[in-house]
JSON list of C-alpha atoms in Angstrom, two decimals:
[
{"chain": "A", "resi": 117, "resn": "MET", "atom": "CA", "xyz": [43.37, 66.23, 22.65]},
{"chain": "A", "resi": 118, "resn": "HIS", "atom": "CA", "xyz": [43.29, 67.11, 26.32]},
{"chain": "A", "resi": 119, "resn": "SER", "atom": "CA", "xyz": [46.49, 66.34, 28.19]},
{"chain": "A", "resi": 120, "resn": "ARG", "atom": "CA", "xyz": [45.66, 65.12, 31.68]},
{"chain": "A", "resi": 121, "resn": "LEU", "atom": "CA", "xyz": [47.95, 62.94, 33.73]},
{"chain": "A", "resi": 122, "resn": "HIS", "atom": "CA", "xyz": [46.31, 59.98, 35.42]},
{"chain": "A", "resi": 123, "resn": "LEU", "atom": "CA", "xyz": [47.79, 58.61, 38.62]},
{"chain": "A", "resi": 124, "resn": "LYS", "atom": "CA", "xyz": [49.22, 55.54, 36.91]},
{"chain": "A", "resi": 125, "resn": "SER", "atom": "CA", "xyz": [51.25, 57.85, 34.64]},
{"chain": "A", "resi": 126, "resn": "LEU", "atom": "CA", "xyz": [52.89, 59.85, 37.44]},
{"chain": "A", "resi": 127, "resn": "VAL", "atom": "CA", "xyz": [55.78, 57.47, 37.97]},
{"chain": "A", "resi": 128, "resn": "ALA", "atom": "CA", "xyz": [56.56, 57.38, 34.26]},
{"chain": "A", "resi": 129, "resn": "PHE", "atom": "CA", "xyz": [56.57, 61.18, 34.01]},
{"chain": "A", "resi": 130, "resn": "ALA", "atom": "CA", "xyz": [58.59, 61.62, 37.18]},
{"chain": "A", "resi": 131, "resn": "THR", "atom": "CA", "xyz": [61.13, 59.09, 35.97]},
{"chain": "A", "resi": 132, "resn": "ARG", "atom": "CA", "xyz": [61.55, 60.82, 32.63]},
{"chain": "A", "resi": 133, "resn": "PHE", "atom": "CA", "xyz": [61.26, 64.45, 33.64]},
{"chain": "A", "resi": 134, "resn": "GLY", "atom": "CA", "xyz": [61.96, 64.48, 37.36]},
{"chain": "A", "resi": 135, "resn": "SER", "atom": "CA", "xyz": [64.69, 63.23, 39.62]},
{"chain": "A", "resi": 136, "resn": "TRP", "atom": "CA", "xyz": [63.71, 59.55, 39.74]},
{"chain": "A", "resi": 137, "resn": "GLY", "atom": "CA", "xyz": [65.97, 57.16, 37.91]},
{"chain": "A", "resi": 138, "resn": "PRO", "atom": "CA", "xyz": [68.36, 54.26, 38.37]},
{"chain": "A", "resi": 139, "resn": "ILE", "atom": "CA", "xyz": [69.78, 54.02, 41.86]},
{"chain": "A", "resi": 140, "resn": "PRO", "atom": "CA", "xyz": [73.48, 54.98, 41.73]},
{"chain": "A", "resi": 141, "resn": "ALA", "atom": "CA", "xyz": [76.16, 52.67, 43.10]},
{"chain": "A", "resi": 142, "resn": "HIS", "atom": "CA", "xyz": [77.45, 55.42, 45.40]},
{"chain": "A", "resi": 143, "resn": "PHE", "atom": "CA", "xyz": [75.63, 58.28, 47.05]},
{"chain": "A", "resi": 144, "resn": "ASP", "atom": "CA", "xyz": [76.97, 61.78, 47.58]},
{"chain": "A", "resi": 145, "resn": "MET", "atom": "CA", "xyz": [75.48, 63.73, 50.45]},
{"chain": "A", "resi": 146, "resn": "GLY", "atom": "CA", "xyz": [73.02, 66.33, 49.22]},
{"chain": "A", "resi": 147, "resn": "ARG", "atom": "CA", "xyz": [73.89, 69.96, 49.78]},
{"chain": "A", "resi": 148, "resn": "GLU", "atom": "CA", "xyz": [71.44, 72.81, 50.26]},
{"chain": "A", "resi": 149, "resn": "GLN", "atom": "CA", "xyz": [71.18, 75.31, 47.44]},
{"chain": "A", "resi": 150, "resn": "GLY", "atom": "CA", "xyz": [69.15, 78.45, 47.07]},
{"chain": "A", "resi": 151, "resn": "PHE", "atom": "CA", "xyz": [65.88, 78.24, 45.17]},
{"chain": "A", "resi": 152, "resn": "LEU", "atom": "CA", "xyz": [65.70, 79.55, 41.64]},
{"chain": "A", "resi": 153, "resn": "PRO", "atom": "CA", "xyz": [63.25, 82.49, 41.67]},
{"chain": "A", "resi": 154, "resn": "HIS", "atom": "CA", "xyz": [59.77, 81.74, 40.40]},
{"chain": "A", "resi": 155, "resn": "ARG", "atom": "CA", "xyz": [57.10, 83.80, 38.68]},
{"chain": "A", "resi": 156, "resn": "LEU", "atom": "CA", "xyz": [54.22, 84.87, 40.90]},
{"chain": "A", "resi": 157, "resn": "VAL", "atom": "CA", "xyz": [50.91, 84.30, 39.10]},
{"chain": "A", "resi": 158, "resn": "MET", "atom": "CA", "xyz": [47.37, 84.63, 40.30]},
{"chain": "A", "resi": 159, "resn": "GLY", "atom": "CA", "xyz": [43.91, 83.51, 39.29]},
{"chain": "A", "resi": 160, "resn": "VAL", "atom": "CA", "xyz": [41.33, 86.14, 40.26]},
{"chain": "A", "resi": 161, "resn": "LEU", "atom": "CA", "xyz": [37.56, 86.01, 40.54]},
{"chain": "A", "resi": 162, "resn": "VAL", "atom": "CA", "xyz": [35.52, 89.20, 41.08]},
{"chain": "A", "resi": 163, "resn": "SER", "atom": "CA", "xyz": [31.79, 89.68, 41.45]},
{"chain": "A", "resi": 164, "resn": "GLN", "atom": "CA", "xyz": [31.71, 92.92, 39.43]},
{"chain": "A", "resi": 165, "resn": "GLN", "atom": "CA", "xyz": [33.70, 94.34, 36.52]},
{"chain": "A", "resi": 166, "resn": "GLU", "atom": "CA", "xyz": [34.05, 97.67, 38.33]},
{"chain": "A", "resi": 167, "resn": "MET", "atom": "CA", "xyz": [36.13, 96.05, 41.06]},
{"chain": "A", "resi": 168, "resn": "ILE", "atom": "CA", "xyz": [38.96, 94.95, 38.78]},
{"chain": "A", "resi": 169, "resn": "PRO", "atom": "CA", "xyz": [41.01, 98.21, 38.78]},
{"chain": "A", "resi": 170, "resn": "LEU", "atom": "CA", "xyz": [40.89, 98.42, 42.58]},
{"chain": "A", "resi": 171, "resn": "VAL", "atom": "CA", "xyz": [41.86, 94.76, 43.03]},
{"chain": "A", "resi": 172, "resn": "LYS", "atom": "CA", "xyz": [44.79, 95.20, 40.65]},
{"chain": "A", "resi": 173, "resn": "GLU", "atom": "CA", "xyz": [45.83, 98.38, 42.44]},
{"chain": "A", "resi": 174, "resn": "HIS", "atom": "CA", "xyz": [46.01, 96.55, 45.77]},
{"chain": "A", "resi": 175, "resn": "LEU", "atom": "CA", "xyz": [47.97, 93.65, 44.29]},
{"chain": "A", "resi": 176, "resn": "VAL", "atom": "CA", "xyz": [50.44, 95.84, 42.39]},
{"chain": "A", "resi": 177, "resn": "ALA", "atom": "CA", "xyz": [51.06, 97.90, 45.53]},
{"chain": "A", "resi": 178, "resn": "ARG", "atom": "CA", "xyz": [52.05, 94.73, 47.38]},
{"chain": "A", "resi": 179, "resn": "TYR", "atom": "CA", "xyz": [53.70, 92.56, 44.70]},
{"chain": "A", "resi": 180, "resn": "GLY", "atom": "CA", "xyz": [54.97, 95.01, 42.12]},
{"chain": "A", "resi": 181, "resn": "PRO", "atom": "CA", "xyz": [54.07, 95.67, 38.47]},
{"chain": "A", "resi": 182, "resn": "LEU", "atom": "CA", "xyz": [52.23, 93.23, 36.27]},
{"chain": "A", "resi": 183, "resn": "MET", "atom": "CA", "xyz": [53.93, 91.37, 33.46]},
{"chain": "A", "resi": 184, "resn": "ASP", "atom": "CA", "xyz": [50.59, 90.42, 31.92]},
{"chain": "A", "resi": 185, "resn": "SER", "atom": "CA", "xyz": [46.86, 90.32, 32.61]},
{"chain": "A", "resi": 186, "resn": "THR", "atom": "CA", "xyz": [44.16, 88.47, 30.71]},
{"chain": "A", "resi": 187, "resn": "GLU", "atom": "CA", "xyz": [40.78, 89.90, 29.80]},
{"chain": "A", "resi": 188, "resn": "PRO", "atom": "CA", "xyz": [38.04, 89.07, 32.32]},
{"chain": "A", "resi": 189, "resn": "ARG", "atom": "CA", "xyz": [35.52, 86.44, 31.27]},
{"chain": "A", "resi": 190, "resn": "SER", "atom": "CA", "xyz": [32.48, 84.90, 32.84]},
{"chain": "A", "resi": 191, "resn": "PHE", "atom": "CA", "xyz": [33.54, 81.94, 34.98]},
{"chain": "A", "resi": 192, "resn": "ALA", "atom": "CA", "xyz": [31.41, 79.08, 33.69]},
{"chain": "A", "resi": 193, "resn": "PHE", "atom": "CA", "xyz": [33.52, 76.11, 34.81]},
{"chain": "A", "resi": 194, "resn": "THR", "atom": "CA", "xyz": [31.56, 75.69, 38.07]},
{"chain": "A", "resi": 195, "resn": "ASP", "atom": "CA", "xyz": [28.66, 77.23, 39.96]},
{"chain": "A", "resi": 196, "resn": "TYR", "atom": "CA", "xyz": [30.54, 76.91, 43.27]},
{"chain": "A", "resi": 197, "resn": "TYR", "atom": "CA", "xyz": [30.93, 80.70, 43.69]},
{"chain": "A", "resi": 198, "resn": "ASP", "atom": "CA", "xyz": [27.62, 81.84, 42.20]},
{"chain": "A", "resi": 199, "resn": "ASP", "atom": "CA", "xyz": [25.57, 82.16, 45.40]},
{"chain": "A", "resi": 200, "resn": "GLU", "atom": "CA", "xyz": [28.34, 83.85, 47.38]},
{"chain": "A", "resi": 201, "resn": "MET", "atom": "CA", "xyz": [29.17, 86.32, 44.61]},
{"chain": "A", "resi": 202, "resn": "GLY", "atom": "CA", "xyz": [25.61, 87.00, 43.48]},
{"chain": "A", "resi": 203, "resn": "GLY", "atom": "CA", "xyz": [25.89, 85.36, 40.07]},
{"chain": "A", "resi": 204, "resn": "LYS", "atom": "CA", "xyz": [28.60, 84.22, 37.69]},
{"chain": "A", "resi": 205, "resn": "PRO", "atom": "CA", "xyz": [31.88, 85.88, 38.71]},
{"chain": "A", "resi": 206, "resn": "LEU", "atom": "CA", "xyz": [34.46, 87.17, 36.26]},
{"chain": "A", "resi": 207, "resn": "ARG", "atom": "CA", "xyz": [37.76, 85.30, 35.92]},
{"chain": "A", "resi": 208, "resn": "PHE", "atom": "CA", "xyz": [41.13, 86.68, 34.86]},
{"chain": "A", "resi": 209, "resn": "TYR", "atom": "CA", "xyz": [44.76, 85.72, 35.39]},
{"chain": "A", "resi": 210, "resn": "LEU", "atom": "CA", "xyz": [47.71, 87.87, 36.43]},
{"chain": "A", "resi": 211, "resn": "SER", "atom": "CA", "xyz": [51.46, 87.46, 35.99]},
{"chain": "A", "resi": 212, "resn": "PHE", "atom": "CA", "xyz": [53.79, 89.66, 38.06]},
{"chain": "A", "resi": 213, "resn": "ALA", "atom": "CA", "xyz": [57.02, 91.10, 36.70]},
{"chain": "A", "resi": 214, "resn": "HIS", "atom": "CA", "xyz": [59.25, 90.61, 39.75]},
{"chain": "A", "resi": 215, "resn": "LEU", "atom": "CA", "xyz": [60.52, 87.06, 40.30]},
{"chain": "A", "resi": 216, "resn": "ILE", "atom": "CA", "xyz": [60.17, 85.82, 43.87]},
{"chain": "A", "resi": 217, "resn": "ASP", "atom": "CA", "xyz": [61.61, 83.30, 46.29]},
{"chain": "A", "resi": 218, "resn": "PRO", "atom": "CA", "xyz": [59.19, 80.34, 46.13]},
{"chain": "A", "resi": 219, "resn": "SER", "atom": "CA", "xyz": [59.39, 79.91, 49.89]},
{"chain": "A", "resi": 220, "resn": "GLN", "atom": "CA", "xyz": [57.21, 83.04, 50.12]},
{"chain": "A", "resi": 221, "resn": "LEU", "atom": "CA", "xyz": [54.13, 81.26, 48.75]},
{"chain": "A", "resi": 222, "resn": "SER", "atom": "CA", "xyz": [52.57, 80.55, 52.13]},
{"chain": "A", "resi": 223, "resn": "THR", "atom": "CA", "xyz": [52.98, 84.16, 53.24]},
{"chain": "A", "resi": 224, "resn": "ILE", "atom": "CA", "xyz": [51.51, 85.43, 49.98]},
{"chain": "A", "resi": 225, "resn": "LYS", "atom": "CA", "xyz": [48.47, 83.17, 50.33]},
{"chain": "A", "resi": 226, "resn": "ARG", "atom": "CA", "xyz": [47.82, 84.50, 53.84]},
{"chain": "A", "resi": 227, "resn": "GLU", "atom": "CA", "xyz": [48.15, 88.06, 52.52]},
{"chain": "A", "resi": 228, "resn": "THR", "atom": "CA", "xyz": [45.70, 87.43, 49.69]},
{"chain": "A", "resi": 229, "resn": "ASN", "atom": "CA", "xyz": [43.28, 85.82, 52.17]},
{"chain": "A", "resi": 230, "resn": "ALA", "atom": "CA", "xyz": [43.43, 89.02, 54.21]},
{"chain": "A", "resi": 231, "resn": "LEU", "atom": "CA", "xyz": [42.77, 91.07, 51.07]},
{"chain": "A", "resi": 232, "resn": "GLU", "atom": "CA", "xyz": [39.77, 88.90, 50.23]},
{"chain": "A", "resi": 233, "resn": "ALA", "atom": "CA", "xyz": [38.42, 89.65, 53.71]},
{"chain": "A", "resi": 234, "resn": "GLU", "atom": "CA", "xyz": [38.73, 93.38, 53.06]},
{"chain": "A", "resi": 235, "resn": "PHE", "atom": "CA", "xyz": [36.42, 93.03, 50.06]},
{"chain": "A", "resi": 236, "resn": "THR", "atom": "CA", "xyz": [33.88, 90.86, 51.90]},
{"chain": "A", "resi": 237, "resn": "LYS", "atom": "CA", "xyz": [30.34, 92.26, 51.96]},
{"chain": "A", "resi": 238, "resn": "ASP", "atom": "CA", "xyz": [27.44, 90.90, 54.03]},
{"chain": "A", "resi": 239, "resn": "GLY", "atom": "CA", "xyz": [29.51, 87.83, 54.88]},
{"chain": "A", "resi": 240, "resn": "GLY", "atom": "CA", "xyz": [30.21, 86.89, 51.27]},
{"chain": "A", "resi": 241, "resn": "ARG", "atom": "CA", "xyz": [33.39, 87.22, 49.26]},
{"chain": "A", "resi": 242, "resn": "ARG", "atom": "CA", "xyz": [33.37, 89.54, 46.31]},
{"chain": "A", "resi": 243, "resn": "VAL", "atom": "CA", "xyz": [36.97, 88.67, 45.40]},
{"chain": "A", "resi": 244, "resn": "ASN", "atom": "CA", "xyz": [38.72, 85.31, 45.26]},
{"chain": "A", "resi": 245, "resn": "LEU", "atom": "CA", "xyz": [42.51, 85.22, 44.88]},
{"chain": "A", "resi": 246, "resn": "ASP", "atom": "CA", "xyz": [44.50, 82.09, 44.02]},
{"chain": "A", "resi": 247, "resn": "PRO", "atom": "CA", "xyz": [48.24, 82.83, 44.09]},
{"chain": "A", "resi": 248, "resn": "GLY", "atom": "CA", "xyz": [50.67, 80.38, 42.59]},
{"chain": "A", "resi": 249, "resn": "LEU", "atom": "CA", "xyz": [54.24, 79.83, 41.44]},
{"chain": "A", "resi": 250, "resn": "LEU", "atom": "CA", "xyz": [55.19, 79.29, 37.82]},
{"chain": "A", "resi": 251, "resn": "SER", "atom": "CA", "xyz": [58.53, 77.63, 37.12]},
{"chain": "A", "resi": 252, "resn": "GLN", "atom": "CA", "xyz": [60.09, 75.90, 34.13]},
{"chain": "A", "resi": 253, "resn": "ALA", "atom": "CA", "xyz": [58.76, 72.59, 35.43]},
{"chain": "A", "resi": 254, "resn": "ASN", "atom": "CA", "xyz": [55.29, 73.26, 36.82]},
{"chain": "A", "resi": 255, "resn": "LEU", "atom": "CA", "xyz": [52.56, 75.46, 38.20]},
{"chain": "A", "resi": 256, "resn": "VAL", "atom": "CA", "xyz": [51.95, 75.21, 41.94]},
{"chain": "A", "resi": 257, "resn": "LEU", "atom": "CA", "xyz": [48.93, 76.83, 43.60]},
{"chain": "A", "resi": 258, "resn": "ALA", "atom": "CA", "xyz": [48.44, 77.67, 47.27]},
{"chain": "A", "resi": 259, "resn": "THR", "atom": "CA", "xyz": [45.32, 76.61, 49.15]},
{"chain": "A", "resi": 260, "resn": "THR", "atom": "CA", "xyz": [43.95, 76.42, 52.69]},
{"chain": "A", "resi": 261, "resn": "LYS", "atom": "CA", "xyz": [42.20, 73.11, 52.03]},
{"chain": "A", "resi": 262, "resn": "ASN", "atom": "CA", "xyz": [43.99, 69.89, 52.90]},
{"chain": "A", "resi": 263, "resn": "ARG", "atom": "CA", "xyz": [43.73, 66.94, 50.51]},
{"chain": "A", "resi": 264, "resn": "ALA", "atom": "CA", "xyz": [45.75, 63.76, 50.06]},
{"chain": "A", "resi": 265, "resn": "HIS", "atom": "CA", "xyz": [47.78, 65.22, 47.17]},
{"chain": "A", "resi": 266, "resn": "ARG", "atom": "CA", "xyz": [48.61, 68.55, 48.86]},
{"chain": "A", "resi": 267, "resn": "ILE", "atom": "CA", "xyz": [51.75, 69.35, 50.81]},
{"chain": "A", "resi": 268, "resn": "PRO", "atom": "CA", "xyz": [51.72, 71.39, 54.04]},
{"chain": "A", "resi": 269, "resn": "LEU", "atom": "CA", "xyz": [53.77, 74.59, 53.86]},
{"chain": "A", "resi": 270, "resn": "SER", "atom": "CA", "xyz": [53.14, 76.60, 57.04]},
{"chain": "A", "resi": 271, "resn": "ASP", "atom": "CA", "xyz": [50.37, 78.22, 59.08]},
{"chain": "A", "resi": 272, "resn": "GLY", "atom": "CA", "xyz": [47.57, 76.19, 57.51]},
{"chain": "A", "resi": 273, "resn": "ILE", "atom": "CA", "xyz": [48.63, 76.74, 53.89]},
{"chain": "A", "resi": 274, "resn": "TYR", "atom": "CA", "xyz": [49.16, 73.86, 51.46]},
{"chain": "A", "resi": 275, "resn": "ALA", "atom": "CA", "xyz": [50.81, 73.60, 48.05]},
{"chain": "A", "resi": 276, "resn": "GLU", "atom": "CA", "xyz": [49.18, 71.81, 45.14]},
{"chain": "A", "resi": 277, "resn": "LEU", "atom": "CA", "xyz": [50.99, 70.69, 42.01]},
{"chain": "A", "resi": 278, "resn": "THR", "atom": "CA", "xyz": [48.41, 71.87, 39.48]},
{"chain": "A", "resi": 279, "resn": "LEU", "atom": "CA", "xyz": [50.19, 71.59, 36.11]},
{"chain": "A", "resi": 280, "resn": "LEU", "atom": "CA", "xyz": [53.35, 69.76, 35.02]},
{"chain": "A", "resi": 281, "resn": "TYR", "atom": "CA", "xyz": [55.37, 70.84, 32.00]},
{"chain": "A", "resi": 282, "resn": "ALA", "atom": "CA", "xyz": [56.28, 67.87, 29.80]},
{"chain": "A", "resi": 283, "resn": "ASN", "atom": "CA", "xyz": [56.45, 67.20, 26.06]},
{"chain": "A", "resi": 284, "resn": "LYS", "atom": "CA", "xyz": [56.46, 70.98, 25.40]},
{"chain": "A", "resi": 285, "resn": "GLN", "atom": "CA", "xyz": [53.06, 71.49, 27.00]},
{"chain": "A", "resi": 286, "resn": "PHE", "atom": "CA", "xyz": [51.42, 71.71, 30.39]},
{"chain": "A", "resi": 287, "resn": "GLN", "atom": "CA", "xyz": [49.81, 68.50, 31.62]},
{"chain": "A", "resi": 288, "resn": "SER", "atom": "CA", "xyz": [46.96, 68.48, 34.13]},
{"chain": "A", "resi": 289, "resn": "PHE", "atom": "CA", "xyz": [46.07, 65.97, 36.83]},
{"chain": "A", "resi": 290, "resn": "PRO", "atom": "CA", "xyz": [42.82, 64.35, 37.96]},
{"chain": "A", "resi": 291, "resn": "TRP", "atom": "CA", "xyz": [42.65, 66.93, 40.78]},
{"chain": "A", "resi": 292, "resn": "THR", "atom": "CA", "xyz": [43.47, 70.02, 38.69]},
{"chain": "A", "resi": 293, "resn": "TYR", "atom": "CA", "xyz": [40.85, 72.77, 38.86]},
{"chain": "A", "resi": 294, "resn": "ALA", "atom": "CA", "xyz": [38.60, 72.71, 35.79]},
{"chain": "A", "resi": 295, "resn": "ASP", "atom": "CA", "xyz": [39.68, 76.05, 34.32]},
{"chain": "A", "resi": 296, "resn": "TYR", "atom": "CA", "xyz": [43.34, 75.07, 34.53]},
{"chain": "A", "resi": 297, "resn": "THR", "atom": "CA", "xyz": [42.62, 71.93, 32.51]},
{"chain": "A", "resi": 298, "resn": "SER", "atom": "CA", "xyz": [41.35, 73.97, 29.56]},
{"chain": "A", "resi": 299, "resn": "GLU", "atom": "CA", "xyz": [43.65, 74.18, 26.56]},
{"chain": "A", "resi": 300, "resn": "GLU", "atom": "CA", "xyz": [43.31, 77.96, 26.50]},
{"chain": "A", "resi": 301, "resn": "VAL", "atom": "CA", "xyz": [44.62, 78.36, 30.04]},
{"chain": "A", "resi": 302, "resn": "LYS", "atom": "CA", "xyz": [47.38, 75.81, 29.58]},
{"chain": "A", "resi": 303, "resn": "LEU", "atom": "CA", "xyz": [48.54, 77.62, 26.43]},
{"chain": "A", "resi": 304, "resn": "LEU", "atom": "CA", "xyz": [48.52, 80.88, 28.39]},
{"chain": "A", "resi": 305, "resn": "PHE", "atom": "CA", "xyz": [50.89, 79.36, 30.92]},
{"chain": "A", "resi": 306, "resn": "VAL", "atom": "CA", "xyz": [53.13, 78.02, 28.16]},
{"chain": "A", "resi": 307, "resn": "THR", "atom": "CA", "xyz": [53.47, 81.63, 26.95]},
{"chain": "A", "resi": 308, "resn": "TRP", "atom": "CA", "xyz": [54.15, 82.87, 30.46]},
{"chain": "A", "resi": 309, "resn": "ARG", "atom": "CA", "xyz": [56.68, 80.09, 30.97]},
{"chain": "A", "resi": 310, "resn": "GLU", "atom": "CA", "xyz": [58.63, 81.30, 27.92]},
{"chain": "A", "resi": 311, "resn": "GLN", "atom": "CA", "xyz": [58.55, 84.87, 29.25]},
{"chain": "A", "resi": 312, "resn": "TYR", "atom": "CA", "xyz": [59.81, 83.55, 32.57]},
{"chain": "A", "resi": 313, "resn": "ARG", "atom": "CA", "xyz": [62.67, 81.67, 30.91]},
{"chain": "A", "resi": 314, "resn": "ARG", "atom": "CA", "xyz": [63.71, 84.79, 28.99]},
{"chain": "A", "resi": 315, "resn": "GLN", "atom": "CA", "xyz": [63.76, 86.79, 32.19]},
{"chain": "A", "resi": 316, "resn": "LEU", "atom": "CA", "xyz": [65.88, 84.17, 33.94]},
{"chain": "A", "resi": 317, "resn": "LYS", "atom": "CA", "xyz": [68.39, 84.43, 31.11]},
{"chain": "A", "resi": 318, "resn": "GLN", "atom": "CA", "xyz": [68.33, 88.23, 31.16]},
{"chain": "A", "resi": 319, "resn": "GLU", "atom": "CA", "xyz": [69.02, 88.23, 34.89]},
{"chain": "A", "resi": 320, "resn": "GLY", "atom": "CA", "xyz": [71.87, 85.71, 34.51]},
{"chain": "A", "resi": 321, "resn": "LEU", "atom": "CA", "xyz": [70.02, 82.97, 36.36]},
{"chain": "A", "resi": 322, "resn": "LEU", "atom": "CA", "xyz": [69.82, 80.48, 33.51]}
]
């Protein structure tokens, strides 16, 4: 059974798993705290198999070693990229070993946009990079496209809550990209979430 959160369910999930709840009789002033480091993950599309080692080399040089990488597969969830990339692109997902400050997401998205531009040929992208943050609670992706459900970060970059972890699985939303709604991809992120939790414990952060 596919787990997708509809809008009418958001309040119920937020109440149970988020910070919403009964209003307390007395309020204490909130105090700023540092963010818990997140796992940098990335969805990658390439036009040719031969490009994958070079793309990984560029990303590892900037963001450090990989924790995991999936095998590339033909991206059949949409034909949106087919004309630009000269056919069905290949899709794979990356997880980086070093945990990062989540406030860096906007900067990382601008950096990956610049890297995409380096691989552009005849005005068309040959590489598409979708960086995101994996935490215990969710997966958040960065985007340049504004929509009603996206939150401005800085310099034209927005954050999208793509998956929510609840009931021991990742739940998708009506707006979640098609590949991230697949059970295979959601199970991948469950595995990566467990790796992330182990690393937090190893580093004394959990």
